[in-house]
Structure formats: C-alpha cells, structure tokens
CSV table of C-alpha atoms and ligand atoms in Angstrom, one decimal:
chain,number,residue,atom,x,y,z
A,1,UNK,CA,114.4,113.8,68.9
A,2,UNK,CA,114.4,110.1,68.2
A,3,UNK,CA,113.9,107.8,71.0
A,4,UNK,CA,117.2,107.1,73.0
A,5,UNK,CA,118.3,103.7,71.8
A,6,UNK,CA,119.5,102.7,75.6
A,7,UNK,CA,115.8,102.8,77.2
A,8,UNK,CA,115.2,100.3,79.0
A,9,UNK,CA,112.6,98.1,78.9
A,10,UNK,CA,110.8,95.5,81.4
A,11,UNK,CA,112.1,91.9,81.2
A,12,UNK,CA,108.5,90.7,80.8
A,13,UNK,CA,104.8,91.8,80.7
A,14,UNK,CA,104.3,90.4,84.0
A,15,UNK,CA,106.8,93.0,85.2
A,16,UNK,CA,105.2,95.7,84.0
A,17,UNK,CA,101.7,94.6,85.3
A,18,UNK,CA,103.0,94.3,88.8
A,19,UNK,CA,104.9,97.3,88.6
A,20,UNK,CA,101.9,99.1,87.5
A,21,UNK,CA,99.6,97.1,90.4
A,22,UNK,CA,102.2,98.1,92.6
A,23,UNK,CA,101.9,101.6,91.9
A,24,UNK,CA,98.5,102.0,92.2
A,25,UNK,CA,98.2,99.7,95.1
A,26,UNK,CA,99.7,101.9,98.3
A,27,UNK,CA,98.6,103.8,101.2
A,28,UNK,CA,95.8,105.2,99.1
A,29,UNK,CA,93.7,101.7,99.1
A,30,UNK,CA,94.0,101.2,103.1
A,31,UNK,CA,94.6,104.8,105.0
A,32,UNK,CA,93.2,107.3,102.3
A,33,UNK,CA,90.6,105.1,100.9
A,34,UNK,CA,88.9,103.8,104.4
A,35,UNK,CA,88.9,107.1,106.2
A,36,UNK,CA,87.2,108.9,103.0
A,37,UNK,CA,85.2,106.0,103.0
A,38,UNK,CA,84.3,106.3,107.0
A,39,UNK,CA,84.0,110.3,106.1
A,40,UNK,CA,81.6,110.0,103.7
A,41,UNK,CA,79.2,108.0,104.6
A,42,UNK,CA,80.2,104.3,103.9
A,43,UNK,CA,78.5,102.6,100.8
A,44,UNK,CA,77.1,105.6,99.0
A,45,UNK,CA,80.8,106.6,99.0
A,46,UNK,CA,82.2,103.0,97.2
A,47,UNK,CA,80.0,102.9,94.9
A,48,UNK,CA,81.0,106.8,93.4
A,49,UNK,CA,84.5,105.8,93.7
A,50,UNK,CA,83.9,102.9,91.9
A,51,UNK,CA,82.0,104.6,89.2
A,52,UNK,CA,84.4,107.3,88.7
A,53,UNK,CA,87.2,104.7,88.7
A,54,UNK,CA,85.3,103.3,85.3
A,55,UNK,CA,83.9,105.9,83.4
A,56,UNK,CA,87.0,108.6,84.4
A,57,UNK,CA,89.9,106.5,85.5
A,58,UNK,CA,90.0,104.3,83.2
A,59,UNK,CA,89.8,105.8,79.9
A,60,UNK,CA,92.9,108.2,81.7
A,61,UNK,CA,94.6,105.5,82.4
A,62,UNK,CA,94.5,104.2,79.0
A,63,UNK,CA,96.0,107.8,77.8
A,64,UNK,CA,98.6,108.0,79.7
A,65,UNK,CA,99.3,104.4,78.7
A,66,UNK,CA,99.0,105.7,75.0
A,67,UNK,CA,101.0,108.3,75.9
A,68,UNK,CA,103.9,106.4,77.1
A,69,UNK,CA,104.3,103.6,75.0
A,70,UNK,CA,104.0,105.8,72.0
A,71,UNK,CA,106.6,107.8,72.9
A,72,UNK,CA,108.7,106.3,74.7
A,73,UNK,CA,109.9,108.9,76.8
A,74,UNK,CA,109.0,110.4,80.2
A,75,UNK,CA,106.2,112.6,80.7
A,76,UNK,CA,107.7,116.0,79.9
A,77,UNK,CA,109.4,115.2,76.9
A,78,UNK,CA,106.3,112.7,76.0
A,79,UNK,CA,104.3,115.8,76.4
A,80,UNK,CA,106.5,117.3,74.2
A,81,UNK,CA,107.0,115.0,71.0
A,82,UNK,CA,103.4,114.7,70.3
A,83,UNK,CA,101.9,118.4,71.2
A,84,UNK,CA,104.8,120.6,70.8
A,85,UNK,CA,106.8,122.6,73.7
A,86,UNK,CA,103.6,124.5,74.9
A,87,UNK,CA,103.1,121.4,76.6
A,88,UNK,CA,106.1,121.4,78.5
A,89,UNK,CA,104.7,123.4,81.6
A,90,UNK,CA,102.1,120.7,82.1
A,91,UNK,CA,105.2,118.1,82.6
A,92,UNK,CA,106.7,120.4,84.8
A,93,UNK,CA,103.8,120.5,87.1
A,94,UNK,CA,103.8,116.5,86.7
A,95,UNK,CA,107.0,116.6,88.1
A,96,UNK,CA,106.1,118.7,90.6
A,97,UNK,CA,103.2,117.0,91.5
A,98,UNK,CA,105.5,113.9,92.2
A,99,UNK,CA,107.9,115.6,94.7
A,100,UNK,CA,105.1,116.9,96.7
A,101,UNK,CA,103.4,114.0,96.7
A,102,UNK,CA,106.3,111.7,97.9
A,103,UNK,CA,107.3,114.1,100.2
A,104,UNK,CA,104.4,114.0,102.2
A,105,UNK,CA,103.7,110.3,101.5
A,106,UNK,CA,107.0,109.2,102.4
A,107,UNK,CA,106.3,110.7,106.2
A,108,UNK,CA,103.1,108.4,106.2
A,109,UNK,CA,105.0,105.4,105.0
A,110,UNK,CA,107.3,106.4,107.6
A,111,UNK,CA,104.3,105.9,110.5
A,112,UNK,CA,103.5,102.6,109.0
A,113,UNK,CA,107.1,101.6,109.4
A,114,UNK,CA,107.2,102.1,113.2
A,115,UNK,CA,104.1,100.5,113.3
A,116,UNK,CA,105.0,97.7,111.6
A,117,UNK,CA,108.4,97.1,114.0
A,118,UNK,CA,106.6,98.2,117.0
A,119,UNK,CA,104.3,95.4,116.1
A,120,UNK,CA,107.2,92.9,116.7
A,121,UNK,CA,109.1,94.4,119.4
A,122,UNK,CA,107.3,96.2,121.3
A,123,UNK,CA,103.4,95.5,120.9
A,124,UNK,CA,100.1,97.8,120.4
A,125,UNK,CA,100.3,101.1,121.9
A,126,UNK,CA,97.6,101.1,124.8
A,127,UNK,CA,96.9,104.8,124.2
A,128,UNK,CA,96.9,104.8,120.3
A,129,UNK,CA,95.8,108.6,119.9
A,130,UNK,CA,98.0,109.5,122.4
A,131,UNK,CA,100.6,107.2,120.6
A,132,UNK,CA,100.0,108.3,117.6
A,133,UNK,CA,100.5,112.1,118.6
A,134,UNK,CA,104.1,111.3,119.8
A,135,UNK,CA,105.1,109.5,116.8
A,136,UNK,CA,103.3,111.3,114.0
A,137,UNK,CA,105.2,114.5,114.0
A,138,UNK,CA,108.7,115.9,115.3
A,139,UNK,CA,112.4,114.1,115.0
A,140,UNK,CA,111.1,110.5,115.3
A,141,UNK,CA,108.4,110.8,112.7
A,142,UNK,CA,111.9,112.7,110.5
A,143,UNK,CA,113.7,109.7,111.1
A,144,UNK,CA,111.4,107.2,110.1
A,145,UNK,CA,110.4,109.4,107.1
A,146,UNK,CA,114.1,109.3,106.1
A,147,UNK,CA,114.7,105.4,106.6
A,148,UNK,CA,112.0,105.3,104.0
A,149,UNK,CA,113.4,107.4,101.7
A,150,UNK,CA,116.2,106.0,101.4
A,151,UNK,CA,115.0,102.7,100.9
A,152,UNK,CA,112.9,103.9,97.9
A,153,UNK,CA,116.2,105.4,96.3
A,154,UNK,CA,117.9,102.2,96.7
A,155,UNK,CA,115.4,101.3,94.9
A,156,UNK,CA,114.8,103.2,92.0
A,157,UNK,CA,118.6,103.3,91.8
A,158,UNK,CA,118.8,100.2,91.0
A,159,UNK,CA,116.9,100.8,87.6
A,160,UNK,CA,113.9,99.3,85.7
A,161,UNK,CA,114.5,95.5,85.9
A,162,UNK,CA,116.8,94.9,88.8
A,163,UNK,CA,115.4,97.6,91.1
A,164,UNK,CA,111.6,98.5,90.4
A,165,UNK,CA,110.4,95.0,88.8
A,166,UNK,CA,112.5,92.9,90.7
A,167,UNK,CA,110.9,94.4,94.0
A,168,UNK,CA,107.3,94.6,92.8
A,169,UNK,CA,107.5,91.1,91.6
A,170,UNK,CA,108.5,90.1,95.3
A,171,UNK,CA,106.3,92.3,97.3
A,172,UNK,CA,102.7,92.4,95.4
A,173,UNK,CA,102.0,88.5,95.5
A,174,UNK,CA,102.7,89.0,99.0
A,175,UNK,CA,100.6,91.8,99.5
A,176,UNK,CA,97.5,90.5,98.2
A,177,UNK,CA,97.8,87.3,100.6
A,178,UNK,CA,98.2,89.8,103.4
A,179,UNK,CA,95.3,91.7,102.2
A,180,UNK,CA,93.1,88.4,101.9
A,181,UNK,CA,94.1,86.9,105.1
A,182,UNK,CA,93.3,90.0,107.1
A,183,UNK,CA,89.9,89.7,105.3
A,184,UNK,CA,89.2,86.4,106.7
A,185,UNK,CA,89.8,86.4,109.9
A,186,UNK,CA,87.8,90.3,109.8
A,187,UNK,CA,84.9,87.9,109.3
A,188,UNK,CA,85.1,85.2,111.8
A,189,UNK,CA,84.8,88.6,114.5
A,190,UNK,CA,81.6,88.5,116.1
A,191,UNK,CA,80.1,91.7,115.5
A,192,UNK,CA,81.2,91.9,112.1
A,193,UNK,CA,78.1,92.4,110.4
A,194,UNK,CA,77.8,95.7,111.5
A,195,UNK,CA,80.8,97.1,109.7
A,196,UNK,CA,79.9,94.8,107.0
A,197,UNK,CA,76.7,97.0,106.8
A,198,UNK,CA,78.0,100.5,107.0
A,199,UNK,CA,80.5,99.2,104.1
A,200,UNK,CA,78.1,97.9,101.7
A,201,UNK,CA,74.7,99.1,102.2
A,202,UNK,CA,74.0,102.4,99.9
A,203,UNK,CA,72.1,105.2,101.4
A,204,UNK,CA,71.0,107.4,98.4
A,205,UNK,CA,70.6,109.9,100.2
A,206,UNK,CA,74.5,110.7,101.1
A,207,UNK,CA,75.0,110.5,97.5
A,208,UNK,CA,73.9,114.1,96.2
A,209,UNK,CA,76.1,116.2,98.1
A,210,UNK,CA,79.1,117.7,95.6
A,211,UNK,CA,81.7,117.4,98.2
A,212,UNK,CA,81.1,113.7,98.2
A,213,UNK,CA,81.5,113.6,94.8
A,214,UNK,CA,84.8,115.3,94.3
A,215,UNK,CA,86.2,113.3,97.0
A,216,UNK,CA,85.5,110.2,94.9
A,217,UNK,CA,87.0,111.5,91.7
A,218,UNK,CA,90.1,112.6,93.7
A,219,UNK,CA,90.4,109.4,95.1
A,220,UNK,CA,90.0,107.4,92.3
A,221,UNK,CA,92.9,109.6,90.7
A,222,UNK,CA,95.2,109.1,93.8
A,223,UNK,CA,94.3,105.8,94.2
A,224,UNK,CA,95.3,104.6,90.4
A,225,UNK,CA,98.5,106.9,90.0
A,226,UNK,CA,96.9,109.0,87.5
A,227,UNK,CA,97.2,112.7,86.8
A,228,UNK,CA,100.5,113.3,87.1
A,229,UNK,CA,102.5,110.8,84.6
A,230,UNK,CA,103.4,107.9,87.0
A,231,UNK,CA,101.6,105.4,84.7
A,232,UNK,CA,102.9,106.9,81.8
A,233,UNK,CA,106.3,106.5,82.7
A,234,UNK,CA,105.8,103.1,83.3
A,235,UNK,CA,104.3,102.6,80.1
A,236,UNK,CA,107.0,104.3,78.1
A,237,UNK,CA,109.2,100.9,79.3
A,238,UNK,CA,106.9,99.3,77.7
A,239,UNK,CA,107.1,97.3,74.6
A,240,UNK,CA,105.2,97.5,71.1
A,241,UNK,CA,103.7,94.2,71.8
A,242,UNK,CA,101.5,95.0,75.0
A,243,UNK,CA,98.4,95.0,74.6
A,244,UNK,CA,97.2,98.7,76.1
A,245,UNK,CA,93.8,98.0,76.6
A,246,UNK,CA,94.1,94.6,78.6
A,247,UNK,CA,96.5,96.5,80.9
A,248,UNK,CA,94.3,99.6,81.9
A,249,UNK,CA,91.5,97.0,83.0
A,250,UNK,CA,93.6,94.6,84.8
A,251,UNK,CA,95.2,97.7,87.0
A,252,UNK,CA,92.2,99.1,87.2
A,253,UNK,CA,90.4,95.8,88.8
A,254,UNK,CA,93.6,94.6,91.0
A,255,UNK,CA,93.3,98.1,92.7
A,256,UNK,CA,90.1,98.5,93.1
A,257,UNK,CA,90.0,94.9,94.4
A,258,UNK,CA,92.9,95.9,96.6
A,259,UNK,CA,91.0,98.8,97.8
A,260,UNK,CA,87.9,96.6,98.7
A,261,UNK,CA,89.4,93.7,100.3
A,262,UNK,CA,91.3,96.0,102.4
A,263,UNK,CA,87.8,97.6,103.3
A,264,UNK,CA,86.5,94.4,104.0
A,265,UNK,CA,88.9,93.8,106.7
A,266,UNK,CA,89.0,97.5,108.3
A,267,UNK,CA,85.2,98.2,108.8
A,268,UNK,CA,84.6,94.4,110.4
A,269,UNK,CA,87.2,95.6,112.7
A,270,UNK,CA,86.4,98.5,113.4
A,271,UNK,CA,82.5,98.1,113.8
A,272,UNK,CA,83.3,94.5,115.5
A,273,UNK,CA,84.9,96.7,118.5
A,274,UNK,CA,82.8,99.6,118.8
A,275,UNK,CA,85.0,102.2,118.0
A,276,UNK,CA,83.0,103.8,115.2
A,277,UNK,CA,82.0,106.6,117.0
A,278,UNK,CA,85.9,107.7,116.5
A,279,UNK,CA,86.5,107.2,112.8
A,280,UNK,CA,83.8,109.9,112.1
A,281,UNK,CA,86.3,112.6,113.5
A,282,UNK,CA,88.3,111.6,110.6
A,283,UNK,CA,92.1,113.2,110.5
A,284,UNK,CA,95.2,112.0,108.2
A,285,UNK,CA,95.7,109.6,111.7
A,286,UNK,CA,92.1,107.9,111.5
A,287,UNK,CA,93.5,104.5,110.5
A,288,UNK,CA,96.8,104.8,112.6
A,289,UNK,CA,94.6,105.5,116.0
A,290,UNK,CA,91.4,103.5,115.5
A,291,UNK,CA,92.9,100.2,114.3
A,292,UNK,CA,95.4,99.8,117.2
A,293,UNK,CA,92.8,100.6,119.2
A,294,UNK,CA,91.0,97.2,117.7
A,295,UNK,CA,94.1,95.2,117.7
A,296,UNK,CA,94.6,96.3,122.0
A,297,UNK,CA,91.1,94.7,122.3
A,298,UNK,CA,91.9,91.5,120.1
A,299,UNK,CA,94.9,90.2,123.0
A,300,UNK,CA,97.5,88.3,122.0
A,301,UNK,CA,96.1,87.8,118.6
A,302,UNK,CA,96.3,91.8,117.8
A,303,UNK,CA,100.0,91.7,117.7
A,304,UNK,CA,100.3,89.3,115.1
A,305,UNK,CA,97.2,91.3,112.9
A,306,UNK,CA,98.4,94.1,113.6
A,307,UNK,CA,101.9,93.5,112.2
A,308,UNK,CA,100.3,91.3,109.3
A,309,UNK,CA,97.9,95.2,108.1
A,310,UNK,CA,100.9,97.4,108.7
A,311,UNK,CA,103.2,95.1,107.0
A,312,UNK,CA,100.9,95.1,104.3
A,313,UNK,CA,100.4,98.8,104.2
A,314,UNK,CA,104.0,99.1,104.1
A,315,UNK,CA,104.7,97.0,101.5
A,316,UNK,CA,102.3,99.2,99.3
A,317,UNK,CA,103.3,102.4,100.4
A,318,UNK,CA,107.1,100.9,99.1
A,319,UNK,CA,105.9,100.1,95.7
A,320,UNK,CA,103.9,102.7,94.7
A,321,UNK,CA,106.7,105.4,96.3
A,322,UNK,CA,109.0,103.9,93.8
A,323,UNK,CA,107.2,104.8,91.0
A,324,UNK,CA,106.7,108.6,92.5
A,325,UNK,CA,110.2,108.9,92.6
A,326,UNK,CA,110.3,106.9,89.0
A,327,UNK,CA,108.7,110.1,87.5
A,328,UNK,CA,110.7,112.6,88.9
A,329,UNK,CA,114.0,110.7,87.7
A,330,UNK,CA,113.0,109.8,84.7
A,331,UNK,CA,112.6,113.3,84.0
A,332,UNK,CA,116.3,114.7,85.0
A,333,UNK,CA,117.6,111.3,83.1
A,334,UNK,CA,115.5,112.0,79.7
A,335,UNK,CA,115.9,116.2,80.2
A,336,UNK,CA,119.6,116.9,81.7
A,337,UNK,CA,120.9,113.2,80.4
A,338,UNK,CA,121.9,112.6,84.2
A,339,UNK,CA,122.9,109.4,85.3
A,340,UNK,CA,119.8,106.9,87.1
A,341,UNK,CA,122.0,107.1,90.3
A,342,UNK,CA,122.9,110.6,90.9
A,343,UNK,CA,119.3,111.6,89.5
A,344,UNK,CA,117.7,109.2,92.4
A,345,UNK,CA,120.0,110.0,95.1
A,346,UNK,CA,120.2,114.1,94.4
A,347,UNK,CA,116.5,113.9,93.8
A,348,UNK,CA,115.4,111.6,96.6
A,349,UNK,CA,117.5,114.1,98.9
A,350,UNK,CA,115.5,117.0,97.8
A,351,UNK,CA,112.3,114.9,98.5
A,352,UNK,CA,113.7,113.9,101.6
A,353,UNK,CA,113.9,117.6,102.8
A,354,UNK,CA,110.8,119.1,101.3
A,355,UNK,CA,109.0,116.2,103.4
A,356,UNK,CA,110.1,117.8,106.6
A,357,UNK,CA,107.2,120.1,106.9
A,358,UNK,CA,105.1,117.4,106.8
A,359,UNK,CA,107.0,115.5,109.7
A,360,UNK,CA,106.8,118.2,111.8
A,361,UNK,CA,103.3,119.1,111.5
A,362,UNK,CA,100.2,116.9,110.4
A,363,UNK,CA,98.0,119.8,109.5
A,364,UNK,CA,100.9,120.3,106.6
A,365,UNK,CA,100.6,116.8,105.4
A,366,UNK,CA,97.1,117.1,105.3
A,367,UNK,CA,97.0,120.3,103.3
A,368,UNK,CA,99.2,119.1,100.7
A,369,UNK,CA,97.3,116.0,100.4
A,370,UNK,CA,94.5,118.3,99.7
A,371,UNK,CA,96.3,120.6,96.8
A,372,UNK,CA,98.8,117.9,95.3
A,373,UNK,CA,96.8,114.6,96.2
A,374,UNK,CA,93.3,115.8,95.3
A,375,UNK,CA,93.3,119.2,92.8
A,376,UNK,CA,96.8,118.9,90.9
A,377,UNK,CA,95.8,115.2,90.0
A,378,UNK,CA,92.3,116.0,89.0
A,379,UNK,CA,94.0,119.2,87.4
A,380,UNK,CA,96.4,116.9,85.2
A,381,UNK,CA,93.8,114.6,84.4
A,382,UNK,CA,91.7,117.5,83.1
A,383,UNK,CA,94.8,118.1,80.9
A,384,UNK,CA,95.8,114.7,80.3
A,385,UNK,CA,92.2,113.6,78.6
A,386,UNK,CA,91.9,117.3,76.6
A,387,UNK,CA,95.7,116.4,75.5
A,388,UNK,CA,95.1,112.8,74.5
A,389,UNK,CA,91.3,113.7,73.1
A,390,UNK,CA,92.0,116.8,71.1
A,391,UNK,CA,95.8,117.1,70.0
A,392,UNK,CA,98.0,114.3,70.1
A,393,UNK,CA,97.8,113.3,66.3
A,394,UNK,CA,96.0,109.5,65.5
A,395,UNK,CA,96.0,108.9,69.7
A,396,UNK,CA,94.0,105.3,68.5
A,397,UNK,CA,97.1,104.7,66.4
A,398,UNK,CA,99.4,104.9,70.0
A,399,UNK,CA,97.7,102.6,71.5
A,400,UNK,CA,96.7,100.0,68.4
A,401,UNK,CA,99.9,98.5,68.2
A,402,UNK,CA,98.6,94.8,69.4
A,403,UNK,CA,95.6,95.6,70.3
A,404,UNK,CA,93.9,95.7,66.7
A,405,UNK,CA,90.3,94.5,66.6
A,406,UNK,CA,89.2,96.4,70.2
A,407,UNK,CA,85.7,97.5,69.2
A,408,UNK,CA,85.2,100.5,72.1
A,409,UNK,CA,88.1,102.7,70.7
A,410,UNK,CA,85.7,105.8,69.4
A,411,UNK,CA,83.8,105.8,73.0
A,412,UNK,CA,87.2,105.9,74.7
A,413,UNK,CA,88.3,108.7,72.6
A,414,UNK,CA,84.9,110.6,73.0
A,415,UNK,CA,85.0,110.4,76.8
A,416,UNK,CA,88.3,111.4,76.5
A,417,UNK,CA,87.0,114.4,74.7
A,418,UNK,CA,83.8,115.5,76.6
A,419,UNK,CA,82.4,114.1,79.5
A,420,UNK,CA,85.9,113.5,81.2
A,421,UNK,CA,87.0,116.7,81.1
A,422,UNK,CA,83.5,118.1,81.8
A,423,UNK,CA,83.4,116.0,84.9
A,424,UNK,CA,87.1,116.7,86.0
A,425,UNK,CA,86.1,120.5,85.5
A,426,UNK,CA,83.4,120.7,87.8
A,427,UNK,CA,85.4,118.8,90.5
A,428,UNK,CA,88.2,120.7,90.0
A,429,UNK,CA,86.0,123.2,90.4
A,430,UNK,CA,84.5,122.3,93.5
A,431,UNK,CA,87.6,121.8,95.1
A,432,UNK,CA,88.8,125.3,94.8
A,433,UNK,CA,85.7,126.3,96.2
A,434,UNK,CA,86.5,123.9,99.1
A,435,UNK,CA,89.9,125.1,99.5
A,436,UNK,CA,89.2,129.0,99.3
A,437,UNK,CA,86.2,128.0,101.8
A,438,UNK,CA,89.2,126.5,104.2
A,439,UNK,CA,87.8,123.1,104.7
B,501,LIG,N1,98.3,105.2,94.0
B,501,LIG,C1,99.1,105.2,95.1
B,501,LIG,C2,98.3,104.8,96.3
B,501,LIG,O1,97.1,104.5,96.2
B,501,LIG,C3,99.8,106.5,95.3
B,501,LIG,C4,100.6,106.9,94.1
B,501,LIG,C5,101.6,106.4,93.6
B,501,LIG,C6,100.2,108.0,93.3
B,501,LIG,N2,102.0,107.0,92.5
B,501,LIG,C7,101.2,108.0,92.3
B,501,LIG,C8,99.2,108.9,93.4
B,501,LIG,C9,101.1,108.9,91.3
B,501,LIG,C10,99.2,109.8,92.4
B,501,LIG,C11,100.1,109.9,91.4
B,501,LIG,O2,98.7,104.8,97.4
C-alpha cells in the first residue's frame, strides 16, 4: 500500500492553517460553547475548558497531525498502515462519527441561515422563543438544513485547493473581524460589566462537580475537531515540510481565542439586557432565543448586530461542516477509489437524510449531540492517544520531519500514553453514567 501518487496537497501552509482554523472554529465556539458556558456556571467553566484544551487537546491534536502527515491517507486506512487492520473498526466509527455529527450540525447551521437572511429582510423576531419554536423543527427547519447541505457539497466537491482552501481562505479573515467587531461594540453597552463578571470571575466552588468536568473535556474535543479524524485528514494533505508542532499550537490558540472573543460579546449582551435569568434553562436553542431577544431591545441597531453574529456563526458552521464531510469522503475516495464528486454528492445525500430526525425534533439533535458530539469524540480520543502512545511504531519520527530540535517531544508522548487516556477514561466514564442516568 504505497501512498497514491495523485493526493493532493494544499497550495500553501497558510491553506492548511486556515483550513484547520476553519475547522475548529464553528458553531461549537458561539452556540455550544456559551450555553455550556451559561450551564455551568460561567468562569469556573472557561478556565476547565481551557485547561483541558492544553494538557488533553493538544497533545491529540498533535497525534492526529502525526498521524496524517505520516501517512498520508485518510483516517481508516491511516489507522491501518501503521497499526495493522484491527484498527480498522476505530476508522469506521470515525466515519461514523462524522455523518452523525454533520447531520445534526447541518440542521443548526440551517437555523443560523434563516437567521442570518431574516436579519436583512425581515428583522428580529419579537417573540424569539416562540420564533424559534416555529423555525427550529418541521419542513422549514428541512429546508434550510438542506440549502446547507448542499452548499457544503459544492464545496467539498470542488476538492482540496479550489474548494476547501479556497473558501476557508475567504471566509476565516472575515470571521475573525466579525467576531472582534461584535466584541467592541458588546463593551460600549451599559450594563456590560455584569456579564463581563459572570464570564470571567472563577467561583471554585462550581469547579468540583464531575459533570462540569466532562462537559469541558467534551467540549474541548468538539470544539477543536478532534476525536474523530477531521484534523487528521487535513493533515494527511499536508506536506513533509510543515512544521507539526507550530500547527497544533496555532489551531489550538485561534480557537480558543475564537471561542473567547465570541464569549466576550455574548455575555455583555446578554447580562447588559437582563435576560440572564433565561439562559440558565439552557436547551440546544439558548443562543437562538436569548440573543434575538437582546438584539429586539437594541432598536434599529439590533438588525445590523444581529446579522453581523449570525453571519458570523454561519460562516463557521460552513467551514468546519466542510471538513466533516472532508472525512467521510476521503474515506470512500481512499477505500472504494470513488471519484471526489460522486463520493461528496452520494455522501452529502445520505447526510442530508439522516439529518431529518434532527429537523423534525430538537430533543433528537440534542441527544445525538450528547452520544456523537460528547462520548464518541472523547471515545476516539481515548483511542487516538493509546494508538499514537503505545503502537504506531517511532510516532516522534511522524511528526520530526521539520520540526527537529523541539525539546518537549518525550512529555508529549507520555501524556499521550498515561494521563490522557486516564483522564478521557473517567470522562468517558462519567458520561455513560450520565446517559444511562437520562440527563
Ligand atoms: N469544531 C467544530 C466546531 O467547533 C465542529 C467540528 C468540525 C467538529 N469538525 C469536527 C467536531 C470534527 C468534532 C469533530 O463547531
């Protein structure tokens, strides 16, 4: 099995970066990560994410990285070359991982669509729950849900460099002045300083509970694409030269920062208005009710901020579907040699129609959050760091290749080894509990 001569590689390592950014940057650093954030207590919450994103996410995403690059294949056949075909099942569930995820993520992106045109054409909703009700499940929410679809298959059919780098090298720039500019004028509210408070003041005390914790690990996956080969199959476009190490920190930093800019703006908001007391009742729709609800209050302004955070949103939940569907196509290209376009288009159709469900009923897109978006990742992460630790032969040697001289190699290849999947274990763990508990 040598490495198909045809891959194709980004056009430059700029490309790659933004691709990567773009991936991890989505819905996950604006809707997921402020309503666990509201959930859980505010501060105590960031500051576990963020610590989970360092000592766990990172040395995974520098594995799948190494994974990728040094094989130069998509994740089940990666899986395969350097740990034999016992491994294969775990790339199955990879794959599987991605169509449920999309599928359920696509419907959100969907919501943020309307939003976004509803923002121009029509204004903010005056009753957002009972807006957000209408819209969130049945044939509209099916409709919108498809639209997006099909946009991300475009896409991804398009291939490496003219569809997936081409877009994210458009959109991310653009996203990150979004991000700040909603950030700013968050601060000139009066009344901000309350959010600002909740957000960034720690009370220790909310930081013992178990639940909190697993949350934070399971975000931290979601929120940087890991767990289910989406960075991996980025990487394995990658060329020799790239320089593994600089990568993992730089996506780990642009989405974190993502993640707390966007925080920056939504609590000020949020707080500003007085609408706290609804974001503790937290559902899938916390961001889609309470922020309308602050734009109504803003007047004429709201419209325009408004379309400026769903526009935003949007524009993440675009980039980092892409790569979801990246994985799943990548796949059928490297394992049944189909073409990049039928693989997209017959694939993205299947997504398309296992995300019904979802559209038709929130309490279904809020389950599979929980089982694909929270235990499968934190389930392939387990795997991924036992894999990259314990049996892919010289894993230092995969990721060496211009990057000689890093000094930290043996710690990343003991956390890898022990405390990752020790701390994966007991969230994984705890989220089974959870889940047979039926919370
Ligand atoms: N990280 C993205 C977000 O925060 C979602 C995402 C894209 C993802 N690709 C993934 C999550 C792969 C898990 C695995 O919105």
């Amino acid at each position: 099995m040598s490495q198909p001569a045809s891959r194709e590689q980004w056009s430059s390592r700029l490309g790659f970066t933004l691709a990567a950014v773009g991936s991890a940057v989505g819905l996950g650093n604006m809707w997921r990560f402020s309503y666990l954030t509201a959930e859980n207590g505010g501060a105590a919450f960031v500051l576990l994410y963020v610590g989970f994103t360092l000592l766990i996410g990172l040395p995974v995403l520098l594995a799948e990285l190494a994974l990728g690059r040094g094989s130069g294949r998509s994740p089940i056949q990666a899986l395969m070359h350097f740990g034999g075909p016992r491994w294969m099942p775990l790339g199955g569930l990879f794959v599987a991982a991605g169509f449920l995820i999309l599928a359920y993520y696509s419907v959100i992106a969907g919501w943020t669509a309307r939003y976004t045109v509803e923002a121009i054409f029509v204004g903010v909703p005056a009753d957002p729950a009972a807006h957000f009700g209408e819209i969130s499940s049945g044939a509209q929410a099916i409709g919108w849900h498809l639209l997006f679809m099909a946009t991300v298959v475009v896409i991804v059919a398009g291939g490496v460099r003219a569809g997936i780098e081409r877009v994210s090298l458009v959109l991310m720039p653009l996203l990150f002045a979004l991000v700040c500019a909603l950030a700013i004028y968050a601060a000139t509210l009066d009344g901000a300083s309350e959010g600002y408070r909740f957000y960034l003041e720690v009370d220790f005390d909310k930081l013992r509970s178990l639940d909190v914790l697993r949350q934070a690990a399971g975000q931290a996956f979601f929120s940087l694409s890991l767990g289910m080969g989406a960075m991996l199959t980025y990487a394995s476009y990658l060329s020799r030269q790239e320089h593994l190490p600089n990568e993992s920190v730089i996506v780990a930093f642009a989405d974190f920062g993502v993640a707390f800019v966007a925080g920056l703006a939504v609590f000020p908001l949020i707080f500003a208005l007085g609408l706290q007391t609804q974001v503790g009742e937290s559902t899938v729709g916390a961001l889609f009710i309470t922020l309308p609800g602050a734009f109504a209050e803003l007047g004429g302004a709201g419209r325009i901020v408004a379309f400026v955070f769903f526009a935003a949103l949007l524009v993440g939940a675009l980039t980092s579907a892409i790569s979801l569907l990246e994985v799943v196509v990548s796949s059928a290209i490297d394992s049944f040699g189909w073409s990049r376009k039928v693989a997209a288009v017959v694939l993205g159709l299947a997504i398309a129609l296992l995300g019904i469900p979802p559209a038709m009923d929130t309490d279904i897109l809020g389950w599979m959050d929980t089982v694909a978006g929270n235990l499968f990742l934190v389930f392939g992460g387990l795997m991924l760091s036992l894999f990259v630790g314990w049996r892919m032969p010289d894993a230092m040697a995969q990721v060496t290749p211009g990057a000689e001289g890093v000094r930290w190699f043996g710690l990343w290849l003991w956390l890898l080894r022990i405390p990752v999947p020790l701390a994966l274990a007991v969230v994984l763990w705890q989220g089974l509990v959870q889940l047979v508990a039926g919370s």
